[in-house]
Each structure stands twice: as C-alpha cells, then as structure tokens.
Coordinates of C-alpha atoms and ligand atoms in Angstrom, one line a residue:
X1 CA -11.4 64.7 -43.4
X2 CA -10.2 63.0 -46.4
X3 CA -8.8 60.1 -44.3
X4 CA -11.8 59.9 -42.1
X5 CA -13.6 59.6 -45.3
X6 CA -11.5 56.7 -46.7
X7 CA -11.6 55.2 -43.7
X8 CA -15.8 54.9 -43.7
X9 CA -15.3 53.7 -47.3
X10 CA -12.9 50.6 -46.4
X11 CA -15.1 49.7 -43.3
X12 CA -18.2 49.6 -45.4
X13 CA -16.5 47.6 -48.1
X14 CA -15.0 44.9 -45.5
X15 CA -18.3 44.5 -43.6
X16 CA -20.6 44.5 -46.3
X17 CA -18.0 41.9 -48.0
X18 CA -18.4 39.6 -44.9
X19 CA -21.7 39.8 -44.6
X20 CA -22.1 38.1 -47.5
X21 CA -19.5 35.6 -47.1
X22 CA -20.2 35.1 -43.2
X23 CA -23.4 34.4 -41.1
X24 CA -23.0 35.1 -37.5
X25 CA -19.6 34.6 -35.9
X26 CA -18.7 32.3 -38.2
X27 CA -15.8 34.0 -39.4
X28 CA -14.6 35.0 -36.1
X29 CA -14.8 30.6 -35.5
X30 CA -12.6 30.4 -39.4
X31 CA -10.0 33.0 -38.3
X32 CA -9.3 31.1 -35.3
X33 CA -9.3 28.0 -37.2
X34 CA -6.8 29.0 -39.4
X35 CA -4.6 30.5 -37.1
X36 CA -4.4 27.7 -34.2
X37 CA -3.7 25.3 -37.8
X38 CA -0.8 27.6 -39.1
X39 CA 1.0 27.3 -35.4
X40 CA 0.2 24.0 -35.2
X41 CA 1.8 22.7 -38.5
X42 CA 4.3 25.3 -38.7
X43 CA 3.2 27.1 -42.0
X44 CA 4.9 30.9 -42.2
X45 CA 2.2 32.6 -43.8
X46 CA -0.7 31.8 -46.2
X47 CA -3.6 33.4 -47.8
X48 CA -7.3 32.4 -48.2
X49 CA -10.0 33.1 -50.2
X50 CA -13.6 32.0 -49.3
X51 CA -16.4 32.9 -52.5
X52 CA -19.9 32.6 -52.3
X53 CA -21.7 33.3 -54.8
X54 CA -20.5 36.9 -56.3
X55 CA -18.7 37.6 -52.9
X56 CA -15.1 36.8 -52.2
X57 CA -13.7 37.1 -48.3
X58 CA -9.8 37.1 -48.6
X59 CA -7.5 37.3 -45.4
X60 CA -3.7 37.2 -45.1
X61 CA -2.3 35.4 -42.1
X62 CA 1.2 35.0 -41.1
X63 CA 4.6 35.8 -42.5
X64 CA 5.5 36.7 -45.8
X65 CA 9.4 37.5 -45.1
X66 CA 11.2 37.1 -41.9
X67 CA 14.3 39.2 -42.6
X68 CA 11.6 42.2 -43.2
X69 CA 9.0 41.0 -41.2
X70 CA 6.5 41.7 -44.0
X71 CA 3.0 40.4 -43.2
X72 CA 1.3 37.8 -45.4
X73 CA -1.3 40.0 -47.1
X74 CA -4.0 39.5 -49.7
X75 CA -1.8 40.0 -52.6
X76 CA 1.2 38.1 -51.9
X77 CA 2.6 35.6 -53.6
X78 CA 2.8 31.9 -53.1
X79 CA 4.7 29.4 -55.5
X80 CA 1.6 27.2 -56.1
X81 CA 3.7 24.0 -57.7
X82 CA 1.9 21.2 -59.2
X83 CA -1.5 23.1 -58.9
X84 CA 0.2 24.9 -62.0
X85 CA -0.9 21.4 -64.0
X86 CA -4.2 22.6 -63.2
X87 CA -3.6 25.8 -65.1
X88 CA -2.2 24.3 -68.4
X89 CA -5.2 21.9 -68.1
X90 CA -7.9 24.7 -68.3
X91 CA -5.8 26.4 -71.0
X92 CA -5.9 23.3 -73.1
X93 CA -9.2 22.6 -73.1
X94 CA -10.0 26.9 -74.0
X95 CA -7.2 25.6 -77.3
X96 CA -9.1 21.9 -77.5
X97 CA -12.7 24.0 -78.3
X98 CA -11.4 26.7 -80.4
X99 CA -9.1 23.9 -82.5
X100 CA -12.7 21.4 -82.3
X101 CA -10.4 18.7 -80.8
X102 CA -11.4 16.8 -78.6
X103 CA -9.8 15.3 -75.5
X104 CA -8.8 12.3 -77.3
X105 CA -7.0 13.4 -80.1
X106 CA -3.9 11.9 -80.4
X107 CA -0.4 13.4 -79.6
X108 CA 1.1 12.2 -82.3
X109 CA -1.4 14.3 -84.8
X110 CA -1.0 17.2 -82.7
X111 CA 2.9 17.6 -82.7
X112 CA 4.3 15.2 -85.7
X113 CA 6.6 12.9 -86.7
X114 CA 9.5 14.7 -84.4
X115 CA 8.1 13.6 -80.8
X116 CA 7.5 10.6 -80.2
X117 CA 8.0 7.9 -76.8
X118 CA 9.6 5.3 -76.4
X119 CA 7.7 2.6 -78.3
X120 CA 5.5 2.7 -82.1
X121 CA 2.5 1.7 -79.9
X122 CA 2.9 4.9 -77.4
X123 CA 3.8 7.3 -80.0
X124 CA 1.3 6.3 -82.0
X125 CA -1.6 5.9 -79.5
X126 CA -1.6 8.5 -76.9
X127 CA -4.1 11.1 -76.2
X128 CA -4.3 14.2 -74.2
X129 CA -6.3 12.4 -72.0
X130 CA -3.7 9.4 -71.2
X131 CA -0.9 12.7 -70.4
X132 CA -3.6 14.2 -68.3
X133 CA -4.2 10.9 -66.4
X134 CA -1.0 9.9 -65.5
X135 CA -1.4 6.9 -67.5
X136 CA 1.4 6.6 -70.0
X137 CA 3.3 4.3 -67.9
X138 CA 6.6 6.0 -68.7
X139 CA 9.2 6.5 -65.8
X140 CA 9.1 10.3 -64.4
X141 CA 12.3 10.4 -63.0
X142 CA 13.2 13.1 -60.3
X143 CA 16.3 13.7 -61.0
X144 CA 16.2 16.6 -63.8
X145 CA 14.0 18.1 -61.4
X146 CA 16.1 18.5 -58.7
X147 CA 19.4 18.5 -60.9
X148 CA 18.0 21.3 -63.2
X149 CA 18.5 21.5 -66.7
X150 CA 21.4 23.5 -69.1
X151 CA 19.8 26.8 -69.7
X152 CA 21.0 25.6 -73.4
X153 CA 18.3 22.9 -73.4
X154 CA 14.8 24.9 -74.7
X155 CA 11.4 23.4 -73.7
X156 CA 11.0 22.0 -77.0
X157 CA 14.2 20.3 -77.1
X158 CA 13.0 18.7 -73.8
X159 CA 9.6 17.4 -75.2
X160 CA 11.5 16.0 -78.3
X161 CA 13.4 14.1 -75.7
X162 CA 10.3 12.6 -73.9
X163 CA 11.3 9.4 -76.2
X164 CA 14.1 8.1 -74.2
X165 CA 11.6 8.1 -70.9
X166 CA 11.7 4.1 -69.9
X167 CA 8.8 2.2 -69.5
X168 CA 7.8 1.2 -66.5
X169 CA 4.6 -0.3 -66.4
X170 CA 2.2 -1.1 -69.8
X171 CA 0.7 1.9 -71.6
X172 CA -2.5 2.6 -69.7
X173 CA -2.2 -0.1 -66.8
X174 CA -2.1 2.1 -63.6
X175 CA -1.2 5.6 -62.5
X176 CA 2.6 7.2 -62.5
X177 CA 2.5 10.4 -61.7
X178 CA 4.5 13.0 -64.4
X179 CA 5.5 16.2 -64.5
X180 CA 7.0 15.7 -67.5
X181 CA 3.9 14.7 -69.5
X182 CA 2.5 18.1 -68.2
X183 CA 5.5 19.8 -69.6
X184 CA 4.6 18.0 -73.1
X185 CA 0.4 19.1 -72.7
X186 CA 2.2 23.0 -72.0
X187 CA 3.8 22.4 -75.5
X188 CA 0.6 21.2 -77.2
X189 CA -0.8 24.2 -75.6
X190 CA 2.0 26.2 -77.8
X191 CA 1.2 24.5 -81.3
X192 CA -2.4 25.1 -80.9
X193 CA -2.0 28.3 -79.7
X194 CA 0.6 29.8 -81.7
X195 CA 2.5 32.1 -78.6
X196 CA 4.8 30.4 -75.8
X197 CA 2.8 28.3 -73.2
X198 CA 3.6 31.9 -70.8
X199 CA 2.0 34.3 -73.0
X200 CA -1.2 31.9 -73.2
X201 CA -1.1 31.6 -69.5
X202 CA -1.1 35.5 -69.5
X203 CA -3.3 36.5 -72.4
X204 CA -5.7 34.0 -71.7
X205 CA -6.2 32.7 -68.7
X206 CA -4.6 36.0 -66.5
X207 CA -5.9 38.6 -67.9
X208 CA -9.4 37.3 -68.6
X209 CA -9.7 36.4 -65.1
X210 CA -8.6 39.8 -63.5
X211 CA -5.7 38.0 -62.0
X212 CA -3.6 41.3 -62.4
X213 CA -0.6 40.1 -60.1
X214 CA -0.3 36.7 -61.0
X215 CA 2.7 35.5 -62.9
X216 CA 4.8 32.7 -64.5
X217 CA 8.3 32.5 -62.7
X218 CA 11.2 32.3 -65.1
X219 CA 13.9 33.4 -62.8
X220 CA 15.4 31.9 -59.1
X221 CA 15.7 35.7 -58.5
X222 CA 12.0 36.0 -59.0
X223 CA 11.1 33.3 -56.0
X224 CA 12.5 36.3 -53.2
X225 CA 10.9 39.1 -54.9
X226 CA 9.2 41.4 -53.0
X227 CA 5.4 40.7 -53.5
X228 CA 6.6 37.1 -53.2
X229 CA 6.3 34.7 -50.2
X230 CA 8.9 33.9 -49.1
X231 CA 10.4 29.6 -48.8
X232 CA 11.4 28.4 -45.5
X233 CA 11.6 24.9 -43.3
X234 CA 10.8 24.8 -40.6
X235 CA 14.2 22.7 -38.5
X236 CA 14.8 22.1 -34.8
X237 CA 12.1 24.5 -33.5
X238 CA 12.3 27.3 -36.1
X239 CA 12.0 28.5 -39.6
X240 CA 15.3 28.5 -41.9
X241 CA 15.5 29.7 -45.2
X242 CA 14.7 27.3 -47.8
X243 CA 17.0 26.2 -50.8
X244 CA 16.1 27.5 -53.6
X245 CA 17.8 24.8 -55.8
X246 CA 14.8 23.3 -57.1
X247 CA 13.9 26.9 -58.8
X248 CA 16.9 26.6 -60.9
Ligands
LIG1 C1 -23.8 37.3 -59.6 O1 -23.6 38.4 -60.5 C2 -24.2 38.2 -61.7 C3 -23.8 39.3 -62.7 O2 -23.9 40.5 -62.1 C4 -25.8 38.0 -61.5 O3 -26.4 37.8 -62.8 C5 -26.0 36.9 -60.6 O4 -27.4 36.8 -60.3 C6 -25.3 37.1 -59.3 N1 -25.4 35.9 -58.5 C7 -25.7 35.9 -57.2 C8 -25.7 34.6 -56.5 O5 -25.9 37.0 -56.6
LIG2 C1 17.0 36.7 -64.4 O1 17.6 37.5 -63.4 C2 18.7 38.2 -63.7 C3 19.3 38.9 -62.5 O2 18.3 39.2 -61.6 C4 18.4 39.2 -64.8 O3 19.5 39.9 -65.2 C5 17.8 38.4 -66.0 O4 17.4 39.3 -67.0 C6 16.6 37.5 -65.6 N1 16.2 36.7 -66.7 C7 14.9 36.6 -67.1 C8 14.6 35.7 -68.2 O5 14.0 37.3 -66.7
LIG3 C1 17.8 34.2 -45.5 O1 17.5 34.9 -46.7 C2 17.6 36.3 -46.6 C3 17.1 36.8 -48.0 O2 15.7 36.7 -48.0 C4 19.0 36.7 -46.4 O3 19.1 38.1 -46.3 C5 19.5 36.1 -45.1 O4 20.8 36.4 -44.9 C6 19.3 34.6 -45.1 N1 19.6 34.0 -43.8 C7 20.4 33.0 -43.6 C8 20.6 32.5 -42.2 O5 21.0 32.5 -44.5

C-alpha cells in the first residue's frame, strides 16, 4: 500500500512537471532528439535540464560507467571544464558589488605590488575586464596544463608567477584565450573574499543555489567516484577509458 502510494506520488510529480515544461508531444519529439544525437556523435551519457519559468524537466540519458553499467541519471556528475570560468565569473561580480568595485578596477590595486605581468604597462593597467576578455595578449601556454604542476607549487605561488607569461600580441589588440588569467580572477576572488576561491564557490554560489551535489574536484581519485560520470573516447568503433592525466 505504501509503495502503491509512492508510486501515485512520483507519477503526479513527473507529469505535472512536464506539463509545464512540455506542450503536446513535444517532449516525446526532444527525447528522441537527444537520443538519435548521443548515437550519432558518440557521447556515453549526458544529462539535460530544460526550465521554464518555475518548472525544471531533467532527464538522464546514456552511460554513466561502463564497468558497472550505471545509468546516466539526474544527479550524476559531469566534469564541466572551462564552463567553470563561468562560475568564478558570477562569483566575482557577487565580491565586485559587496567590495563597490567595479569591473574596471585594476589588478594591480586589487592584489599589490607582488603580482605583476610581464611589462610596467600590463601590470599597471589591467582590469578584471581585460582577464575576463581574453585580451591581455599574454601567451597561455598548454603545457602546464597537460604537464601538471608540483603539488609543492600553491595557487598563489602560480598567480605570482603570471609575470614571466611572454607576450604575444599588444595589450588589448585581439583575443588569446587563457586559462591562466581565470586562475588569477579565482585569486582575486580569494582577496576579496577572505576564504579559498572553493569555499566561495561552496558558500556562495552552491549552497545559495540548492546545488546540494555539486562540487570542486581536488583529487584525480575524485574524477571515478561513484556519483561521477565517468571519461571515455570513443576509438576504432568503441568507448575506451579515458586518461585521466589532465586531472593531475
Ligand atoms: C515563479 O515563482 C515565484 C515565487 O513563487 C512567483 O512569484 C512567480 O510568479 C512564478 N513565475 C511563474 C512564471 O510562474
Ligand atoms: C586525494 O585522494 C587520496 C586517495 O584517495 C586521499 O588520501 C587524499 O586525502 C585526497 N586528497 C584530498 C586533498 O582530498
Ligand atoms: C577502465 O576503468 C575501470 C575503472 O573505472 C577499470 O576497472 C577497468 O579495468 C579499466 N579498463 C581498461 C581496459 O583499462
């Protein structure tokens, strides 16, 4: 009885939720969409949430784990990458309005005579909004990336390093994309915000947000935990586990 009960309780909640979402057979037209697109481009698994208005539709589709054959489900976990930038973006703008900054305050005023780039003119000059657009000019070489760095070397040793970063192009010219430059705007984040960059992720972006699962990875172990999706490629007509080098 209790079961039957539940069950009455989760099929009103799902159709109510896509009636809100969903006119018609739309959705039946989406779930097909997406699934003929993950076979087609070989994706393992992915999740999708569609809001309108106050009403959220989310749907799991694929695999989440081979070895276990876990399903992709509406909590797993993906490794999101660079859409992290758009994280420590939001979180500098809630530190930019509770410090009255604004986004063109200069780097230099923000973190001090001990950072710096690798000209007067740069360290002098640069705003949150040239790190933010890509514009610094500076090379973002790859390399430290995929070579990882000495678990010795601390974030803020990194962004004190940011001054040996050749130039490649003038300050402000045209676009190079950096990850390195959104590394430094994390640290800003810190020195406005008083806690590590993860903690302000957490306490005020997370937690605010209800995004109760959500988390910072700080370990290679953490990529194959097991609420995480996890990393393939997909190599001569199947999926092979992925290095996880690049996590180090
Ligand atoms: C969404 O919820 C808020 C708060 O309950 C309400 O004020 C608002 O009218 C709702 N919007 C829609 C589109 O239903
Ligand atoms: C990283 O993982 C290892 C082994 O799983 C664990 O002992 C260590 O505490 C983890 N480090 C952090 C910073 O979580
Ligand atoms: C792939 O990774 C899993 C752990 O998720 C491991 O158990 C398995 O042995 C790996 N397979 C190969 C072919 O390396």
């Amino acid at each position: 009885m209790r079961y039957v009960f539940r069950y009455f309780v989760a099929a009103f909640v799902l159709t109510s939720a896509r009636g809100a979402v969903f006119d018609g057979e739309t959705e039946q037209d989406v779930v097909e969409h997406i699934q003929s697109t993950l076979e087609c481009r070989h994706v393992p698994g992915m999740t999708v949430g569609i809001i309108k208005g106050n009403d959220t539709w989310t749907r799991g589709f694929g695999t989440a784990d081979f070895k276990s054959g876990r399903p992709v489900d509406g909590d797993t976990l993906f490794i999101i990458g660079s859409v992290t930038k758009s994280f420590t973006m939001t979180l500098l703008a809630i530190m930019l309005t509770e410090n009255k900054l604004q986004w063109t305050a200069k780097i230099s005023d923000i973190l001090g005579k001990e950072y710096g780039f690798i000209d007067d003119y740069r360290t002098r000059e640069t705003t949150l909004r040239d790190l933010l657009s890509h514009r610094t000019g500076l090379a973002n070489p790859v390399s430290g990336i995929m070579a990882g760095f000495p678990p010795s070397i601390t974030r803020e040793d990194l962004c004190k390093r940011m001054r040996f970063l050749p130039e490649v192009i003038p300050f402000r010219d045209s676009f190079i994309y950096s990850n390195y430059m959104y590394m430094l705007l994390g640290h800003v984040t810190e020195k406005l915000g008083g806690d590590t960059w993860e903690n302000l992720m957490k306490s005020r972006i997370f937690v605010p947000l209800g995004m109760k699962s959500t988390k910072v990875l700080k370990n290679t172990s953490d990529v194959l935990a097991s609420d995480m999706a996890h990393p393939y490629i997909y190599k001569d007509d199947s999926f092979e586990n992925s290095t996880l080098d690049i996590y180090e």
